Amino acid sequence: MKLFRHGAAGAERPGVVDAKGGLRDLSAHLAGFDAAALSAEGLARIAAIDPAALPMVPDGARIGAPVPRPVNFICIGLNYADHAAESNLPIPEEPIIFLKAGSAYSGPFDDVVIPRGSKETDWEVELGVVIGTAAHCVTEADALDHVAGYCVVNDVSEREYQIKRGGTWDKGKGCPSFGPVGPYLVTSDEVPDPQSLDLWCEVDGRRMQNGNTRTMIFGVRTLVSYVSQFIALLPGDIIATGTPPGVGMGIKPNPVFLRPGQTMRLGIAGLGEQAQKTIGG
């Protein structure tokens, strides 16, 4: 299934995509994608509903992030060897974990606000993993049993804040609007191999990133298990699994960064596309 939420920010309603790609409203059947809905049993109940019997979502409705604001919005740094190389950084021996502020969480088509005074705001297309059932200290063998599905994430980053302002990545990752997610939560049954997905990002129609999740240093199964050793993962939590090469910071000889008035478009095969306009803060 492809699940989504629609409506004004903070008042989104659940929906499901029908067989023809139409957007259907699920709110008569459930209030939202909470822990019960994201469990294996909850997803099975949603799957049993005939989308054709559901009302269509009105044309032009805002599409929000596919799950409510997560308790833990977790990101993995330098998880593609070629991205580490373009960043002139060594390949990590263990996954690099950082947290993205909850206030950065936004919809897939919402504007991205470039912070006031920013000179190095950058794009990063990433595969997002949505947790379906709580996971704490789980093994790699069991890790994927805790995954509800997958989504597109744009890990928008301000590189000066991230690298040059005291050494904590969170400063450059957590600005308002820096976490567009969606448009869909695509359930795990539709993604048999999360390590074989093409992902890409364009800026003003120019293809900047092309990659495939097969080149991750640490795969999804490893990441869910590893993160769960340190953080108790809860239903609806998101792990953004790193970005392939092609970010603005890595362009040589002169890096290229975002400015107000541009458009980012990004997507992952089978998971949908998102697009954001950049505006000044």
PDB file of C-alpha atoms in Angstrom:
ATOM      1  CA  MET A   1       0.000   0.000   0.000  1.00  0.00           C
ATOM      2  CA  LYS A   2       0.860   3.629  -0.442  1.00  0.00           C
ATOM      3  CA  LEU A   3      -0.372   5.579   2.559  1.00  0.00           C
ATOM      4  CA  PHE A   4      -0.362   9.364   2.839  1.00  0.00           C
ATOM      5  CA  ARG A   5      -1.855  12.231   4.816  1.00  0.00           C
ATOM      6  CA  HIS A   6      -3.679  15.237   3.450  1.00  0.00           C
ATOM      7  CA  GLY A   7      -4.907  18.546   4.794  1.00  0.00           C
ATOM      8  CA  ALA A   8      -3.594  21.629   6.541  1.00  0.00           C
ATOM      9  CA  ALA A   9      -0.418  21.330   8.586  1.00  0.00           C
ATOM     10  CA  GLY A  10      -1.284  19.974  12.009  1.00  0.00           C
ATOM     11  CA  ALA A  11      -4.707  18.736  10.891  1.00  0.00           C
ATOM     12  CA  GLU A  12      -3.794  16.058   8.340  1.00  0.00           C
ATOM     13  CA  ARG A  13      -6.141  13.137   7.650  1.00  0.00           C
ATOM     14  CA  PRO A  14      -5.094   9.622   6.591  1.00  0.00           C
ATOM     15  CA  GLY A  15      -5.389   8.387   3.045  1.00  0.00           C
ATOM     16  CA  VAL A  16      -4.516   5.516   0.747  1.00  0.00           C
ATOM     17  CA  VAL A  17      -3.654   5.386  -2.954  1.00  0.00           C
ATOM     18  CA  ASP A  18      -6.011   3.271  -5.077  1.00  0.00           C
ATOM     19  CA  ALA A  19      -5.061   0.915  -7.900  1.00  0.00           C
ATOM     20  CA  LYS A  20      -5.264   3.718 -10.474  1.00  0.00           C
ATOM     21  CA  GLY A  21      -3.170   6.175  -8.460  1.00  0.00           C
ATOM     22  CA  GLY A  22      -6.142   8.070  -7.083  1.00  0.00           C
ATOM     23  CA  LEU A  23      -5.942   9.580  -3.616  1.00  0.00           C
ATOM     24  CA  ARG A  24      -8.606   8.244  -1.260  1.00  0.00           C
ATOM     25  CA  ASP A  25      -9.599   9.485   2.195  1.00  0.00           C
ATOM     26  CA  LEU A  26      -9.344   6.922   5.029  1.00  0.00           C
ATOM     27  CA  SER A  27     -10.563   9.111   7.860  1.00  0.00           C
ATOM     28  CA  ALA A  28     -13.933   7.340   8.159  1.00  0.00           C
ATOM     29  CA  HIS A  29     -12.019   4.202   9.170  1.00  0.00           C
ATOM     30  CA  LEU A  30      -9.206   5.531  11.363  1.00  0.00           C
ATOM     31  CA  ALA A  31      -8.176   8.764  12.986  1.00  0.00           C
ATOM     32  CA  GLY A  32      -4.582   8.613  11.862  1.00  0.00           C
ATOM     33  CA  PHE A  33      -1.435   6.548  11.445  1.00  0.00           C
ATOM     34  CA  ASP A  34      -0.735   5.919  15.114  1.00  0.00           C
ATOM     35  CA  ALA A  35       1.085   2.957  16.674  1.00  0.00           C
ATOM     36  CA  ALA A  36      -1.923   0.671  16.295  1.00  0.00           C
ATOM     37  CA  ALA A  37      -2.324   1.529  12.608  1.00  0.00           C
ATOM     38  CA  LEU A  38       1.393   1.051  11.834  1.00  0.00           C
ATOM     39  CA  SER A  39       1.589  -2.392  13.445  1.00  0.00           C
ATOM     40  CA  ALA A  40       1.412  -5.469  11.225  1.00  0.00           C
ATOM     41  CA  GLU A  41      -2.171  -6.077  12.382  1.00  0.00           C
ATOM     42  CA  GLY A  42      -3.155  -2.457  11.806  1.00  0.00           C
ATOM     43  CA  LEU A  43      -1.694  -2.393   8.305  1.00  0.00           C
ATOM     44  CA  ALA A  44      -3.535  -5.645   7.528  1.00  0.00           C
ATOM     45  CA  ARG A  45      -6.820  -4.030   8.592  1.00  0.00           C
ATOM     46  CA  ILE A  46      -6.154  -1.059   6.325  1.00  0.00           C
ATOM     47  CA  ALA A  47      -5.258  -3.386   3.442  1.00  0.00           C
ATOM     48  CA  ALA A  48      -8.635  -5.105   3.826  1.00  0.00           C
ATOM     49  CA  ILE A  49     -10.469  -1.844   3.081  1.00  0.00           C
ATOM     50  CA  ASP A  50     -11.561  -1.437  -0.547  1.00  0.00           C
ATOM     51  CA  PRO A  51     -10.051   1.873  -1.711  1.00  0.00           C
ATOM     52  CA  ALA A  52     -12.659   2.140  -4.464  1.00  0.00           C
ATOM     53  CA  ALA A  53     -15.320   2.546  -1.784  1.00  0.00           C
ATOM     54  CA  LEU A  54     -13.555   5.506  -0.193  1.00  0.00           C
ATOM     55  CA  PRO A  55     -14.150   9.164  -1.102  1.00  0.00           C
ATOM     56  CA  MET A  56     -11.589  10.902  -3.269  1.00  0.00           C
ATOM     57  CA  VAL A  57      -9.350  13.537  -1.738  1.00  0.00           C
ATOM     58  CA  PRO A  58     -10.268  16.952  -3.196  1.00  0.00           C
ATOM     59  CA  ASP A  59      -8.075  18.185  -6.024  1.00  0.00           C
ATOM     60  CA  GLY A  60      -5.407  20.572  -4.828  1.00  0.00           C
ATOM     61  CA  ALA A  61      -5.407  19.328  -1.252  1.00  0.00           C
ATOM     62  CA  ARG A  62      -2.117  19.733   0.573  1.00  0.00           C
ATOM     63  CA  ILE A  63      -0.188  16.484   0.972  1.00  0.00           C
ATOM     64  CA  GLY A  64       1.564  16.338   4.317  1.00  0.00           C
ATOM     65  CA  ALA A  65       4.280  14.077   5.658  1.00  0.00           C
ATOM     66  CA  PRO A  66       2.900  10.510   5.669  1.00  0.00           C
ATOM     67  CA  VAL A  67       3.102   9.922   9.434  1.00  0.00           C
ATOM     68  CA  PRO A  68       2.662  12.288  12.393  1.00  0.00           C
ATOM     69  CA  ARG A  69       5.734  14.102  13.673  1.00  0.00           C
ATOM     70  CA  PRO A  70       8.016  11.307  14.930  1.00  0.00           C
ATOM     71  CA  VAL A  71       9.417  11.142  18.430  1.00  0.00           C
ATOM     72  CA  ASN A  72      12.780  10.213  16.909  1.00  0.00           C
ATOM     73  CA  PHE A  73      13.811  11.608  13.513  1.00  0.00           C
ATOM     74  CA  ILE A  74      17.161   9.896  13.101  1.00  0.00           C
ATOM     75  CA  CYS A  75      19.707  10.378  10.328  1.00  0.00           C
ATOM     76  CA  ILE A  76      22.766   8.424   9.257  1.00  0.00           C
ATOM     77  CA  GLY A  77      25.805  10.351   8.049  1.00  0.00           C
ATOM     78  CA  LEU A  78      28.253   9.395   5.303  1.00  0.00           C
ATOM     79  CA  ASN A  79      26.524   6.113   4.481  1.00  0.00           C
ATOM     80  CA  TYR A  80      27.537   6.013   0.798  1.00  0.00           C
ATOM     81  CA  ALA A  81      31.228   5.531   0.085  1.00  0.00           C
ATOM     82  CA  ASP A  82      31.186   7.842  -2.932  1.00  0.00           C
ATOM     83  CA  HIS A  83      29.486  10.596  -0.915  1.00  0.00           C
ATOM     84  CA  ALA A  84      32.151  10.248   1.785  1.00  0.00           C
ATOM     85  CA  ALA A  85      34.781  10.615  -0.948  1.00  0.00           C
ATOM     86  CA  GLU A  86      33.220  13.789  -2.400  1.00  0.00           C
ATOM     87  CA  SER A  87      33.097  15.177   1.149  1.00  0.00           C
ATOM     88  CA  ASN A  88      36.810  14.350   1.651  1.00  0.00           C
ATOM     89  CA  LEU A  89      35.936  12.291   4.717  1.00  0.00           C
ATOM     90  CA  PRO A  90      36.926   8.721   5.642  1.00  0.00           C
ATOM     91  CA  ILE A  91      34.456   5.856   5.357  1.00  0.00           C
ATOM     92  CA  PRO A  92      32.934   5.317   8.817  1.00  0.00           C
ATOM     93  CA  GLU A  93      33.782   2.138  10.706  1.00  0.00           C
ATOM     94  CA  GLU A  94      30.351   2.297  12.376  1.00  0.00           C
ATOM     95  CA  PRO A  95      27.198   4.193  11.405  1.00  0.00           C
ATOM     96  CA  ILE A  96      27.254   7.898  12.236  1.00  0.00           C
ATOM     97  CA  ILE A  97      24.012   8.827  14.019  1.00  0.00           C
ATOM     98  CA  PHE A  98      22.588  12.305  14.452  1.00  0.00           C
ATOM     99  CA  LEU A  99      19.106  13.601  15.213  1.00  0.00           C
ATOM    100  CA  LYS A 100      17.047  15.967  13.102  1.00  0.00           C
ATOM    101  CA  ALA A 101      14.899  18.396  15.085  1.00  0.00           C
ATOM    102  CA  GLY A 102      11.213  17.620  15.206  1.00  0.00           C
ATOM    103  CA  SER A 103      10.510  21.210  14.183  1.00  0.00           C
ATOM    104  CA  ALA A 104      12.310  20.513  10.886  1.00  0.00           C
ATOM    105  CA  TYR A 105       9.679  17.922   9.935  1.00  0.00           C
ATOM    106  CA  SER A 106       7.594  19.062   6.975  1.00  0.00           C
ATOM    107  CA  GLY A 107       5.509  17.932   4.042  1.00  0.00           C
ATOM    108  CA  PRO A 108       6.926  16.794   0.710  1.00  0.00           C
ATOM    109  CA  PHE A 109       5.687  19.853  -1.190  1.00  0.00           C
ATOM    110  CA  ASP A 110       6.044  22.503   1.504  1.00  0.00           C
ATOM    111  CA  ASP A 111       8.470  25.372   0.944  1.00  0.00           C
ATOM    112  CA  VAL A 112      12.012  25.025   2.266  1.00  0.00           C
ATOM    113  CA  VAL A 113      13.056  28.132   4.162  1.00  0.00           C
ATOM    114  CA  ILE A 114      16.696  29.114   3.719  1.00  0.00           C
ATOM    115  CA  PRO A 115      17.790  30.476   7.112  1.00  0.00           C
ATOM    116  CA  ARG A 116      18.501  34.173   7.406  1.00  0.00           C
ATOM    117  CA  GLY A 117      22.176  34.720   6.582  1.00  0.00           C
ATOM    118  CA  SER A 118      22.689  31.187   5.263  1.00  0.00           C
ATOM    119  CA  LYS A 119      25.226  30.769   2.482  1.00  0.00           C
ATOM    120  CA  GLU A 120      25.544  26.975   2.299  1.00  0.00           C
ATOM    121  CA  THR A 121      22.100  25.343   2.292  1.00  0.00           C
ATOM    122  CA  ASP A 122      22.291  21.993   0.503  1.00  0.00           C
ATOM    123  CA  TRP A 123      20.080  19.131  -0.719  1.00  0.00           C
ATOM    124  CA  GLU A 124      20.230  15.407   0.158  1.00  0.00           C
ATOM    125  CA  VAL A 125      17.842  12.765  -1.192  1.00  0.00           C
ATOM    126  CA  GLU A 126      17.596   9.813   1.203  1.00  0.00           C
ATOM    127  CA  LEU A 127      15.679   6.596   1.746  1.00  0.00           C
ATOM    128  CA  GLY A 128      13.591   6.884   4.902  1.00  0.00           C
ATOM    129  CA  VAL A 129      12.709   3.847   7.017  1.00  0.00           C
ATOM    130  CA  VAL A 130       9.481   4.106   9.037  1.00  0.00           C
ATOM    131  CA  ILE A 131       9.296   2.037  12.201  1.00  0.00           C
ATOM    132  CA  GLY A 132       6.069   0.065  12.674  1.00  0.00           C
ATOM    133  CA  THR A 133       6.610  -1.672  16.003  1.00  0.00           C
ATOM    134  CA  ALA A 134       8.863  -0.675  18.872  1.00  0.00           C
ATOM    135  CA  ALA A 135      12.475  -1.808  18.487  1.00  0.00           C
ATOM    136  CA  HIS A 136      15.095  -1.808  21.228  1.00  0.00           C
ATOM    137  CA  CYS A 137      18.266  -3.884  21.004  1.00  0.00           C
ATOM    138  CA  VAL A 138      16.904  -5.970  18.138  1.00  0.00           C
ATOM    139  CA  THR A 139      19.077  -8.306  16.092  1.00  0.00           C
ATOM    140  CA  GLU A 140      19.782  -7.824  12.402  1.00  0.00           C
ATOM    141  CA  ALA A 141      17.826 -11.021  11.727  1.00  0.00           C
ATOM    142  CA  ASP A 142      14.698  -9.479  13.280  1.00  0.00           C
ATOM    143  CA  ALA A 143      15.260  -5.841  12.303  1.00  0.00           C
ATOM    144  CA  LEU A 144      13.020  -5.671   9.227  1.00  0.00           C
ATOM    145  CA  ASP A 145      10.120  -7.161  11.205  1.00  0.00           C
ATOM    146  CA  HIS A 146       9.930  -3.782  12.959  1.00  0.00           C
ATOM    147  CA  VAL A 147       9.677  -1.748   9.727  1.00  0.00           C
ATOM    148  CA  ALA A 148       6.274  -0.543   8.538  1.00  0.00           C
ATOM    149  CA  GLY A 149       7.587   0.803   5.247  1.00  0.00           C
ATOM    150  CA  TYR A 150       9.696   3.324   3.395  1.00  0.00           C
ATOM    151  CA  CYS A 151       9.535   6.925   2.202  1.00  0.00           C
ATOM    152  CA  VAL A 152      11.488   9.704   0.497  1.00  0.00           C
ATOM    153  CA  VAL A 153      13.377  12.153   2.741  1.00  0.00           C
ATOM    154  CA  ASN A 154      15.150  15.378   1.795  1.00  0.00           C
ATOM    155  CA  ASP A 155      17.780  15.853   4.501  1.00  0.00           C
ATOM    156  CA  VAL A 156      18.219  19.573   3.817  1.00  0.00           C
ATOM    157  CA  SER A 157      21.485  20.745   5.391  1.00  0.00           C
ATOM    158  CA  GLU A 158      23.218  24.046   6.090  1.00  0.00           C
ATOM    159  CA  ARG A 159      26.902  23.140   5.676  1.00  0.00           C
ATOM    160  CA  GLU A 160      28.414  26.165   7.418  1.00  0.00           C
ATOM    161  CA  TYR A 161      26.257  25.501  10.483  1.00  0.00           C
ATOM    162  CA  GLN A 162      26.983  21.767  10.259  1.00  0.00           C
ATOM    163  CA  ILE A 163      30.759  21.873   9.821  1.00  0.00           C
ATOM    164  CA  LYS A 164      32.099  25.290  10.765  1.00  0.00           C
ATOM    165  CA  ARG A 165      30.044  26.254  13.816  1.00  0.00           C
ATOM    166  CA  GLY A 166      31.411  24.069  16.594  1.00  0.00           C
ATOM    167  CA  GLY A 167      31.351  20.562  15.230  1.00  0.00           C
ATOM    168  CA  THR A 168      27.807  19.379  16.009  1.00  0.00           C
ATOM    169  CA  TRP A 169      25.932  18.350  12.884  1.00  0.00           C
ATOM    170  CA  ASP A 170      22.513  18.982  14.412  1.00  0.00           C
ATOM    171  CA  LYS A 171      22.936  22.760  13.984  1.00  0.00           C
ATOM    172  CA  GLY A 172      22.986  22.395  10.215  1.00  0.00           C
ATOM    173  CA  LYS A 173      20.292  19.747  10.013  1.00  0.00           C
ATOM    174  CA  GLY A 174      17.469  20.950  12.219  1.00  0.00           C
ATOM    175  CA  CYS A 175      16.374  24.319  10.847  1.00  0.00           C
ATOM    176  CA  PRO A 176      12.615  24.762  10.245  1.00  0.00           C
ATOM    177  CA  SER A 177      11.457  23.016   7.023  1.00  0.00           C
ATOM    178  CA  PHE A 178      14.744  21.051   6.706  1.00  0.00           C
ATOM    179  CA  GLY A 179      13.002  17.666   6.849  1.00  0.00           C
ATOM    180  CA  PRO A 180      10.545  17.144   3.965  1.00  0.00           C
ATOM    181  CA  VAL A 181       9.164  13.590   4.092  1.00  0.00           C
ATOM    182  CA  GLY A 182       6.821  11.743   1.714  1.00  0.00           C
ATOM    183  CA  PRO A 183       4.618  11.864  -0.227  1.00  0.00           C
ATOM    184  CA  TYR A 184       3.907   8.256   0.742  1.00  0.00           C
ATOM    185  CA  LEU A 185       4.648   5.642   3.314  1.00  0.00           C
ATOM    186  CA  VAL A 186       5.050   2.614   1.038  1.00  0.00           C
ATOM    187  CA  THR A 187       4.520  -0.536   3.079  1.00  0.00           C
ATOM    188  CA  SER A 188       7.282  -3.122   3.281  1.00  0.00           C
ATOM    189  CA  ASP A 189       5.415  -5.718   1.224  1.00  0.00           C
ATOM    190  CA  GLU A 190       5.804  -3.426  -1.809  1.00  0.00           C
ATOM    191  CA  VAL A 191       9.564  -3.004  -1.233  1.00  0.00           C
ATOM    192  CA  PRO A 192      10.984  -6.542  -1.250  1.00  0.00           C
ATOM    193  CA  ASP A 193      14.587  -5.293  -1.407  1.00  0.00           C
ATOM    194  CA  PRO A 194      15.326  -1.877   0.101  1.00  0.00           C
ATOM    195  CA  GLN A 195      18.934  -2.283  -1.082  1.00  0.00           C
ATOM    196  CA  SER A 196      18.002  -2.027  -4.754  1.00  0.00           C
ATOM    197  CA  LEU A 197      16.285   1.343  -5.145  1.00  0.00           C
ATOM    198  CA  ASP A 198      17.287   4.133  -7.518  1.00  0.00           C
ATOM    199  CA  LEU A 199      17.191   7.603  -5.965  1.00  0.00           C
ATOM    200  CA  TRP A 200      17.782  11.027  -7.501  1.00  0.00           C
ATOM    201  CA  CYS A 201      17.544  14.777  -6.930  1.00  0.00           C
ATOM    202  CA  GLU A 202      17.215  17.711  -9.345  1.00  0.00           C
ATOM    203  CA  VAL A 203      17.651  21.433  -8.726  1.00  0.00           C
ATOM    204  CA  ASP A 204      15.924  23.711 -11.245  1.00  0.00           C
ATOM    205  CA  GLY A 205      15.633  20.746 -13.611  1.00  0.00           C
ATOM    206  CA  ARG A 206      19.317  19.829 -13.469  1.00  0.00           C
ATOM    207  CA  ARG A 207      20.015  16.323 -12.262  1.00  0.00           C
ATOM    208  CA  MET A 208      22.411  16.627  -9.326  1.00  0.00           C
ATOM    209  CA  GLN A 209      22.164  13.238  -7.606  1.00  0.00           C
ATOM    210  CA  ASN A 210      21.849   9.762  -9.081  1.00  0.00           C
ATOM    211  CA  GLY A 211      22.359   6.761  -6.857  1.00  0.00           C
ATOM    212  CA  ASN A 212      21.148   3.372  -5.754  1.00  0.00           C
ATOM    213  CA  THR A 213      20.717   2.054  -2.244  1.00  0.00           C
ATOM    214  CA  ARG A 214      22.863  -0.976  -3.107  1.00  0.00           C
ATOM    215  CA  THR A 215      25.934   1.219  -2.554  1.00  0.00           C
ATOM    216  CA  MET A 216      25.101   1.980   1.067  1.00  0.00           C
ATOM    217  CA  ILE A 217      27.939   1.176   3.444  1.00  0.00           C
ATOM    218  CA  PHE A 218      25.447  -0.017   6.070  1.00  0.00           C
ATOM    219  CA  GLY A 219      22.171  -1.476   4.799  1.00  0.00           C
ATOM    220  CA  VAL A 220      18.691  -0.979   6.230  1.00  0.00           C
ATOM    221  CA  ARG A 221      18.716  -4.189   8.258  1.00  0.00           C
ATOM    222  CA  THR A 222      22.028  -3.243   9.870  1.00  0.00           C
ATOM    223  CA  LEU A 223      20.944   0.328  10.549  1.00  0.00           C
ATOM    224  CA  VAL A 224      17.674  -0.554  12.281  1.00  0.00           C
ATOM    225  CA  SER A 225      19.474  -3.043  14.516  1.00  0.00           C
ATOM    226  CA  TYR A 226      22.414  -0.714  15.186  1.00  0.00           C
ATOM    227  CA  VAL A 227      20.329   2.363  16.006  1.00  0.00           C
ATOM    228  CA  SER A 228      18.109   0.291  18.299  1.00  0.00           C
ATOM    229  CA  GLN A 229      21.124  -0.511  20.479  1.00  0.00           C
ATOM    230  CA  PHE A 230      21.297   3.170  21.466  1.00  0.00           C
ATOM    231  CA  ILE A 231      17.796   4.581  20.914  1.00  0.00           C
ATOM    232  CA  ALA A 232      14.487   2.884  21.685  1.00  0.00           C
ATOM    233  CA  LEU A 233      12.704   3.163  18.349  1.00  0.00           C
ATOM    234  CA  LEU A 234       8.967   3.839  18.473  1.00  0.00           C
ATOM    235  CA  PRO A 235       6.174   3.390  15.922  1.00  0.00           C
ATOM    236  CA  GLY A 236       6.302   6.258  13.439  1.00  0.00           C
ATOM    237  CA  ASP A 237       9.979   7.003  14.033  1.00  0.00           C
ATOM    238  CA  ILE A 238      12.008   7.625  10.880  1.00  0.00           C
ATOM    239  CA  ILE A 239      15.575   6.680  10.056  1.00  0.00           C
ATOM    240  CA  ALA A 240      16.978   8.627   7.082  1.00  0.00           C
ATOM    241  CA  THR A 241      19.688   6.326   5.751  1.00  0.00           C
ATOM    242  CA  GLY A 242      22.190   8.680   4.114  1.00  0.00           C
ATOM    243  CA  THR A 243      22.619  10.293   0.720  1.00  0.00           C
ATOM    244  CA  PRO A 244      24.425   9.315  -2.496  1.00  0.00           C
ATOM    245  CA  PRO A 245      26.956  11.638  -4.168  1.00  0.00           C
ATOM    246  CA  GLY A 246      25.978  14.835  -5.942  1.00  0.00           C
ATOM    247  CA  VAL A 247      25.317  17.219  -3.085  1.00  0.00           C
ATOM    248  CA  GLY A 248      26.177  20.869  -3.597  1.00  0.00           C
ATOM    249  CA  MET A 249      29.017  20.769  -1.094  1.00  0.00           C
ATOM    250  CA  GLY A 250      30.771  18.129  -3.209  1.00  0.00           C
ATOM    251  CA  ILE A 251      30.764  20.028  -6.516  1.00  0.00           C
ATOM    252  CA  LYS A 252      34.337  20.801  -7.582  1.00  0.00           C
ATOM    253  CA  PRO A 253      36.129  23.110  -7.878  1.00  0.00           C
ATOM    254  CA  ASN A 254      33.410  25.404  -6.544  1.00  0.00           C
ATOM    255  CA  PRO A 255      30.565  24.107  -4.358  1.00  0.00           C
ATOM    256  CA  VAL A 256      27.027  25.152  -5.295  1.00  0.00           C
ATOM    257  CA  PHE A 257      24.355  25.923  -2.719  1.00  0.00           C
ATOM    258  CA  LEU A 258      20.681  26.771  -2.727  1.00  0.00           C
ATOM    259  CA  ARG A 259      19.283  30.286  -2.911  1.00  0.00           C
ATOM    260  CA  PRO A 260      15.710  31.585  -2.671  1.00  0.00           C
ATOM    261  CA  GLY A 261      13.543  31.059  -5.729  1.00  0.00           C
ATOM    262  CA  GLN A 262      14.799  27.614  -6.728  1.00  0.00           C
ATOM    263  CA  THR A 263      12.983  24.288  -7.019  1.00  0.00           C
ATOM    264  CA  MET A 264      14.183  20.927  -5.739  1.00  0.00           C
ATOM    265  CA  ARG A 265      12.598  17.758  -7.110  1.00  0.00           C
ATOM    266  CA  LEU A 266      13.612  14.352  -5.800  1.00  0.00           C
ATOM    267  CA  GLY A 267      12.381  10.795  -5.712  1.00  0.00           C
ATOM    268  CA  ILE A 268      13.020   7.118  -5.159  1.00  0.00           C
ATOM    269  CA  ALA A 269      11.851   4.333  -7.480  1.00  0.00           C
ATOM    270  CA  GLY A 270       8.466   3.050  -6.304  1.00  0.00           C
ATOM    271  CA  LEU A 271       8.245   5.502  -3.407  1.00  0.00           C
ATOM    272  CA  GLY A 272       7.107   8.627  -5.223  1.00  0.00           C
ATOM    273  CA  GLU A 273       8.474  12.108  -5.784  1.00  0.00           C
ATOM    274  CA  GLN A 274       8.524  15.313  -3.799  1.00  0.00           C
ATOM    275  CA  ALA A 275       9.257  18.922  -4.746  1.00  0.00           C
ATOM    276  CA  GLN A 276       9.987  22.072  -2.779  1.00  0.00           C
ATOM    277  CA  LYS A 277      10.480  25.734  -3.606  1.00  0.00           C
ATOM    278  CA  THR A 278      13.126  27.579  -1.640  1.00  0.00           C
ATOM    279  CA  ILE A 279      12.207  30.847   0.017  1.00  0.00           C
ATOM    280  CA  GLY A 280      14.173  33.320   2.103  1.00  0.00           C
ATOM    281  CA  GLY A 281      13.956  33.209   5.880  1.00  0.00           C
TER     282      GLY A 281
END
